[in-house]
Amino acid sequence: MMSPLDSNIQIETLQADRFAPFGSVVEAGHAIAQASINDGRAVRFELPVHIDASMHGGQPRLSIFRAEPTPLPWRIASMERHPWGSQTFVPLAQLPYLVLVGLGHDAPSRSTLRCFLARPNQGVHYARGTWHHSLLALQAQSDFLVIDRAAEPQRSNCDECATLDWQLWINLLPDGSTP
Amino acid sequence: MMSPLDSNIQIETLQADRFAPFGSVVEAGHAIAQASINDGRAVRFELPVHIDASMHGGQPRLSIFRAEPTPLPWRIASMERHPWGSQTFVPLAQLPYLVLVGLGHDAPSRSTLRCFLARPNQGVHYARGTWHHSLLALQAQSDFLVIDRAAEPQRSNCDECATLDWQLWINLLPDGSTP
């Protein structure tokens, strides 16, 4: 339950410039190059994503993450980062979702937190080492295509940070509605 | 126009075992490993996809291909392959599409051709060097997320083969309907 000291994080729309400190937005409209291919029957939008998976002998890995919807209000209890690789999430469901990210050396700083509402046609690429919350699906169980670094045996590629002391919640959208 | 010598290729549903000679099917139901993650709030399905992009100093590249619908009947005029890298296509539209592949050393052999109808939740991974047709969207303009090998400057990673002499068309589904 929320106490008088608790607060709700502000939720903003996902835009490439706002997200730049954390990575990039995966969306045709944010391509770095565009080319007509297949004899004019298709267009290739090359995305500003550096699949950063080769550190310590790593390999890119393709997965589908099936995320349960987040019950709201949701207390932000932990954040994580992957020091050895980037992570790319592309929604396969036609549903919006939230992206919670932060900056910090040994831990995310509360003042740097940003919570973005992604449209169904927007994916996100977390640059290597970016602090982020786990997947925040909203309305229903949602599949995401994920490109990250295959885990090395015996070595961890995930730092976790407990954040309950922030007393920070995800609750309502800026217009007051539930996502 | 079709001549009396022309014929229509058989179209079959996309299944992992049928597609194995050409690559793999990108679908949660065909995962090679499954794990509960995010404190039980998500499941990771690890896919049988080897992102094969490092040959000759290559890097994995992420793109969106926006494909126009294929006008039917469609004469199979050419096939292509990428000798230096695999290619993965994951549909972002909730629409079916066709996948036309073949085997052969210097050119695809007509007798090895297979044409698969993919469901909207099925992607395909072409193993490096697999002969394939360009994207065959069906009902409407369709976006696909694509993971392939970034092209080297000055060097081609695409072999093309003209196939008009096959006099082979994509036309109707096995039940006689237009896809």
mmCIF file with all atom_site columns, C-alpha atoms in Angstrom, chain A residues 26-28 37-47 49-51 59-71 74 78 80 88 90-94 133-137 143 145 147, chain B residues 26-28 37-47 49-51 59-71 74 78 80 88 90-94 133-137 143 145 147:
data_model
loop_
_atom_site.group_PDB
_atom_site.id
_atom_site.type_symbol
_atom_site.label_atom_id
_atom_site.label_alt_id
_atom_site.label_comp_id
_atom_site.label_asym_id
_atom_site.label_entity_id
_atom_site.label_seq_id
_atom_site.pdbx_PDB_ins_code
_atom_site.Cartn_x
_atom_site.Cartn_y
_atom_site.Cartn_z
_atom_site.occupancy
_atom_site.B_iso_or_equiv
_atom_site.pdbx_formal_charge
_atom_site.auth_seq_id
_atom_site.auth_comp_id
_atom_site.auth_asym_id
_atom_site.auth_atom_id
_atom_site.pdbx_PDB_model_num
ATOM 1  C CA . VAL A 1 26  ? 13.245 0.838   -32.935 1.00 0.00 ? 26  VAL A CA 1
ATOM 2  C CA . GLU A 1 27  ? 10.819 2.304   -35.435 1.00 0.00 ? 27  GLU A CA 1
ATOM 3  C CA . ALA A 1 28  ? 10.825 2.782   -39.209 1.00 0.00 ? 28  ALA A CA 1
ATOM 4  C CA . ILE A 1 37  ? 14.914 -3.028  -52.451 1.00 0.00 ? 37  ILE A CA 1
ATOM 5  C CA . ASN A 1 38  ? 13.317 -6.063  -54.110 1.00 0.00 ? 38  ASN A CA 1
ATOM 6  C CA . ASP A 1 39  ? 12.821 -4.246  -57.432 1.00 0.00 ? 39  ASP A CA 1
ATOM 7  C CA . GLY A 1 40  ? 10.887 -1.506  -55.748 1.00 0.00 ? 40  GLY A CA 1
ATOM 8  C CA . ARG A 1 41  ? 8.542  -3.874  -53.931 1.00 0.00 ? 41  ARG A CA 1
ATOM 9  C CA . ALA A 1 42  ? 9.940  -3.094  -50.469 1.00 0.00 ? 42  ALA A CA 1
ATOM 10 C CA . VAL A 1 43  ? 11.773 -0.426  -48.512 1.00 0.00 ? 43  VAL A CA 1
ATOM 11 C CA . ARG A 1 44  ? 14.569 -1.186  -46.071 1.00 0.00 ? 44  ARG A CA 1
ATOM 12 C CA . PHE A 1 45  ? 14.741 1.044   -43.004 1.00 0.00 ? 45  PHE A CA 1
ATOM 13 C CA . GLU A 1 46  ? 18.100 0.504   -41.344 1.00 0.00 ? 46  GLU A CA 1
ATOM 14 C CA . LEU A 1 47  ? 17.781 1.097   -37.619 1.00 0.00 ? 47  LEU A CA 1
ATOM 15 C CA . VAL A 1 49  ? 20.847 -0.224  -33.297 1.00 0.00 ? 49  VAL A CA 1
ATOM 16 C CA . HIS A 1 50  ? 24.305 -1.553  -32.553 1.00 0.00 ? 50  HIS A CA 1
ATOM 17 C CA . ILE A 1 51  ? 23.765 -5.170  -31.504 1.00 0.00 ? 51  ILE A CA 1
ATOM 18 C CA . GLN A 1 59  ? 27.102 -14.106 -29.311 1.00 0.00 ? 59  GLN A CA 1
ATOM 19 C CA . PRO A 1 60  ? 23.812 -12.458 -30.268 1.00 0.00 ? 60  PRO A CA 1
ATOM 20 C CA . ARG A 1 61  ? 20.818 -14.467 -29.124 1.00 0.00 ? 61  ARG A CA 1
ATOM 21 C CA . LEU A 1 62  ? 17.232 -14.304 -30.366 1.00 0.00 ? 62  LEU A CA 1
ATOM 22 C CA . SER A 1 63  ? 14.346 -14.953 -27.998 1.00 0.00 ? 63  SER A CA 1
ATOM 23 C CA . ILE A 1 64  ? 10.700 -14.253 -27.470 1.00 0.00 ? 64  ILE A CA 1
ATOM 24 C CA . PHE A 1 65  ? 9.798  -12.881 -24.041 1.00 0.00 ? 65  PHE A CA 1
ATOM 25 C CA . ARG A 1 66  ? 6.154  -13.464 -23.095 1.00 0.00 ? 66  ARG A CA 1
ATOM 26 C CA . ALA A 1 67  ? 5.307  -10.884 -20.438 1.00 0.00 ? 67  ALA A CA 1
ATOM 27 C CA . GLU A 1 68  ? 2.312  -10.887 -18.117 1.00 0.00 ? 68  GLU A CA 1
ATOM 28 C CA . PRO A 1 69  ? 0.437  -7.597  -17.783 1.00 0.00 ? 69  PRO A CA 1
ATOM 29 C CA . THR A 1 70  ? 1.678  -5.401  -14.937 1.00 0.00 ? 70  THR A CA 1
ATOM 30 C CA . PRO A 1 71  ? -0.882 -4.977  -12.142 1.00 0.00 ? 71  PRO A CA 1
ATOM 31 C CA . TRP A 1 74  ? 3.066  -1.135  -9.484  1.00 0.00 ? 74  TRP A CA 1
ATOM 32 C CA . SER A 1 78  ? 14.237 -3.266  -8.619  1.00 0.00 ? 78  SER A CA 1
ATOM 33 C CA . GLU A 1 80  ? 18.788 -4.215  -13.641 1.00 0.00 ? 80  GLU A CA 1
ATOM 34 C CA . THR A 1 88  ? 16.632 -4.927  -27.998 1.00 0.00 ? 88  THR A CA 1
ATOM 35 C CA . VAL A 1 90  ? 10.401 -5.281  -30.274 1.00 0.00 ? 90  VAL A CA 1
ATOM 36 C CA . PRO A 1 91  ? 6.708  -5.756  -29.449 1.00 0.00 ? 91  PRO A CA 1
ATOM 37 C CA . LEU A 1 92  ? 4.936  -8.467  -31.411 1.00 0.00 ? 92  LEU A CA 1
ATOM 38 C CA . ALA A 1 93  ? 1.584  -7.735  -29.774 1.00 0.00 ? 93  ALA A CA 1
ATOM 39 C CA . GLN A 1 94  ? -0.341 -4.750  -31.058 1.00 0.00 ? 94  GLN A CA 1
ATOM 40 C CA . HIS A 1 133 ? 13.088 -2.250  -15.248 1.00 0.00 ? 133 HIS A CA 1
ATOM 41 C CA . SER A 1 134 ? 11.941 -5.646  -16.439 1.00 0.00 ? 134 SER A CA 1
ATOM 42 C CA . LEU A 1 135 ? 9.217  -5.731  -19.118 1.00 0.00 ? 135 LEU A CA 1
ATOM 43 C CA . LEU A 1 136 ? 6.127  -3.685  -18.296 1.00 0.00 ? 136 LEU A CA 1
ATOM 44 C CA . ALA A 1 137 ? 3.328  -5.016  -20.474 1.00 0.00 ? 137 ALA A CA 1
ATOM 45 C CA . ASP A 1 143 ? 5.153  -11.156 -26.705 1.00 0.00 ? 143 ASP A CA 1
ATOM 46 C CA . LEU A 1 145 ? 11.141 -10.289 -29.834 1.00 0.00 ? 145 LEU A CA 1
ATOM 47 C CA . ILE A 1 147 ? 17.975 -9.662  -29.240 1.00 0.00 ? 147 ILE A CA 1
ATOM 48 C CA . VAL B 1 26  ? 10.832 -18.168 -35.360 1.00 0.00 ? 26  VAL B CA 1
ATOM 49 C CA . GLU B 1 27  ? 7.972  -18.939 -33.030 1.00 0.00 ? 27  GLU B CA 1
ATOM 50 C CA . ALA B 1 28  ? 7.630  -19.369 -29.265 1.00 0.00 ? 28  ALA B CA 1
ATOM 51 C CA . ILE B 1 37  ? 12.297 -14.695 -15.764 1.00 0.00 ? 37  ILE B CA 1
ATOM 52 C CA . ASN B 1 38  ? 11.427 -11.351 -14.170 1.00 0.00 ? 38  ASN B CA 1
ATOM 53 C CA . ASP B 1 39  ? 10.296 -12.945 -10.903 1.00 0.00 ? 39  ASP B CA 1
ATOM 54 C CA . GLY B 1 40  ? 7.814  -15.123 -12.708 1.00 0.00 ? 40  GLY B CA 1
ATOM 55 C CA . ARG B 1 41  ? 6.279  -12.251 -14.645 1.00 0.00 ? 41  ARG B CA 1
ATOM 56 C CA . ALA B 1 42  ? 7.630  -13.376 -18.009 1.00 0.00 ? 42  ALA B CA 1
ATOM 57 C CA . VAL B 1 43  ? 8.818  -16.453 -19.886 1.00 0.00 ? 43  VAL B CA 1
ATOM 58 C CA . ARG B 1 44  ? 11.851 -16.445 -22.153 1.00 0.00 ? 44  ARG B CA 1
ATOM 59 C CA . PHE B 1 45  ? 11.629 -18.690 -25.223 1.00 0.00 ? 45  PHE B CA 1
ATOM 60 C CA . GLU B 1 46  ? 15.104 -19.036 -26.672 1.00 0.00 ? 46  GLU B CA 1
ATOM 61 C CA . LEU B 1 47  ? 14.879 -19.560 -30.422 1.00 0.00 ? 47  LEU B CA 1
ATOM 62 C CA . VAL B 1 49  ? 18.434 -19.097 -34.543 1.00 0.00 ? 49  VAL B CA 1
ATOM 63 C CA . HIS B 1 50  ? 22.154 -18.692 -35.071 1.00 0.00 ? 50  HIS B CA 1
ATOM 64 C CA . ILE B 1 51  ? 22.610 -15.068 -36.126 1.00 0.00 ? 51  ILE B CA 1
ATOM 65 C CA . GLN B 1 59  ? 28.241 -7.309  -38.069 1.00 0.00 ? 59  GLN B CA 1
ATOM 66 C CA . PRO B 1 60  ? 24.596 -8.049  -37.311 1.00 0.00 ? 60  PRO B CA 1
ATOM 67 C CA . ARG B 1 61  ? 22.295 -5.345  -38.620 1.00 0.00 ? 61  ARG B CA 1
ATOM 68 C CA . LEU B 1 62  ? 18.716 -4.586  -37.582 1.00 0.00 ? 62  LEU B CA 1
ATOM 69 C CA . SER B 1 63  ? 16.240 -3.234  -40.116 1.00 0.00 ? 63  SER B CA 1
ATOM 70 C CA . ILE B 1 64  ? 12.558 -2.975  -40.849 1.00 0.00 ? 64  ILE B CA 1
ATOM 71 C CA . PHE B 1 65  ? 11.540 -4.101  -44.334 1.00 0.00 ? 65  PHE B CA 1
ATOM 72 C CA . ARG B 1 66  ? 8.240  -2.618  -45.500 1.00 0.00 ? 66  ARG B CA 1
ATOM 73 C CA . ALA B 1 67  ? 6.917  -4.896  -48.211 1.00 0.00 ? 67  ALA B CA 1
ATOM 74 C CA . GLU B 1 68  ? 4.160  -4.150  -50.692 1.00 0.00 ? 68  GLU B CA 1
ATOM 75 C CA . PRO B 1 69  ? 1.540  -6.864  -51.192 1.00 0.00 ? 69  PRO B CA 1
ATOM 76 C CA . THR B 1 70  ? 2.333  -9.304  -53.980 1.00 0.00 ? 70  THR B CA 1
ATOM 77 C CA . PRO B 1 71  ? -0.069 -9.088  -56.926 1.00 0.00 ? 71  PRO B CA 1
ATOM 78 C CA . TRP B 1 74  ? 2.907  -13.841 -59.365 1.00 0.00 ? 74  TRP B CA 1
ATOM 79 C CA . SER B 1 78  ? 14.270 -14.642 -59.547 1.00 0.00 ? 78  SER B CA 1
ATOM 80 C CA . GLU B 1 80  ? 18.601 -14.854 -54.254 1.00 0.00 ? 80  GLU B CA 1
ATOM 81 C CA . THR B 1 88  ? 15.874 -13.508 -40.056 1.00 0.00 ? 88  THR B CA 1
ATOM 82 C CA . VAL B 1 90  ? 9.812  -11.555 -38.145 1.00 0.00 ? 90  VAL B CA 1
ATOM 83 C CA . PRO B 1 91  ? 6.428  -10.154 -39.178 1.00 0.00 ? 91  PRO B CA 1
ATOM 84 C CA . LEU B 1 92  ? 5.290  -7.068  -37.293 1.00 0.00 ? 92  LEU B CA 1
ATOM 85 C CA . ALA B 1 93  ? 1.956  -6.911  -39.125 1.00 0.00 ? 93  ALA B CA 1
ATOM 86 C CA . GLN B 1 94  ? -0.734 -9.318  -37.998 1.00 0.00 ? 94  GLN B CA 1
ATOM 87 C CA . HIS B 1 133 ? 12.512 -15.289 -53.017 1.00 0.00 ? 133 HIS B CA 1
ATOM 88 C CA . SER B 1 134 ? 12.205 -11.697 -51.858 1.00 0.00 ? 134 SER B CA 1
ATOM 89 C CA . LEU B 1 135 ? 9.442  -10.899 -49.348 1.00 0.00 ? 135 LEU B CA 1
ATOM 90 C CA . LEU B 1 136 ? 5.996  -12.091 -50.356 1.00 0.00 ? 136 LEU B CA 1
ATOM 91 C CA . ALA B 1 137 ? 3.514  -10.067 -48.343 1.00 0.00 ? 137 ALA B CA 1
ATOM 92 C CA . ASP B 1 143 ? 6.466  -4.545  -41.967 1.00 0.00 ? 143 ASP B CA 1
ATOM 93 C CA . LEU B 1 145 ? 11.844 -6.906  -38.504 1.00 0.00 ? 145 LEU B CA 1
ATOM 94 C CA . ILE B 1 147 ? 18.301 -9.274  -38.710 1.00 0.00 ? 147 ILE B CA 1
#
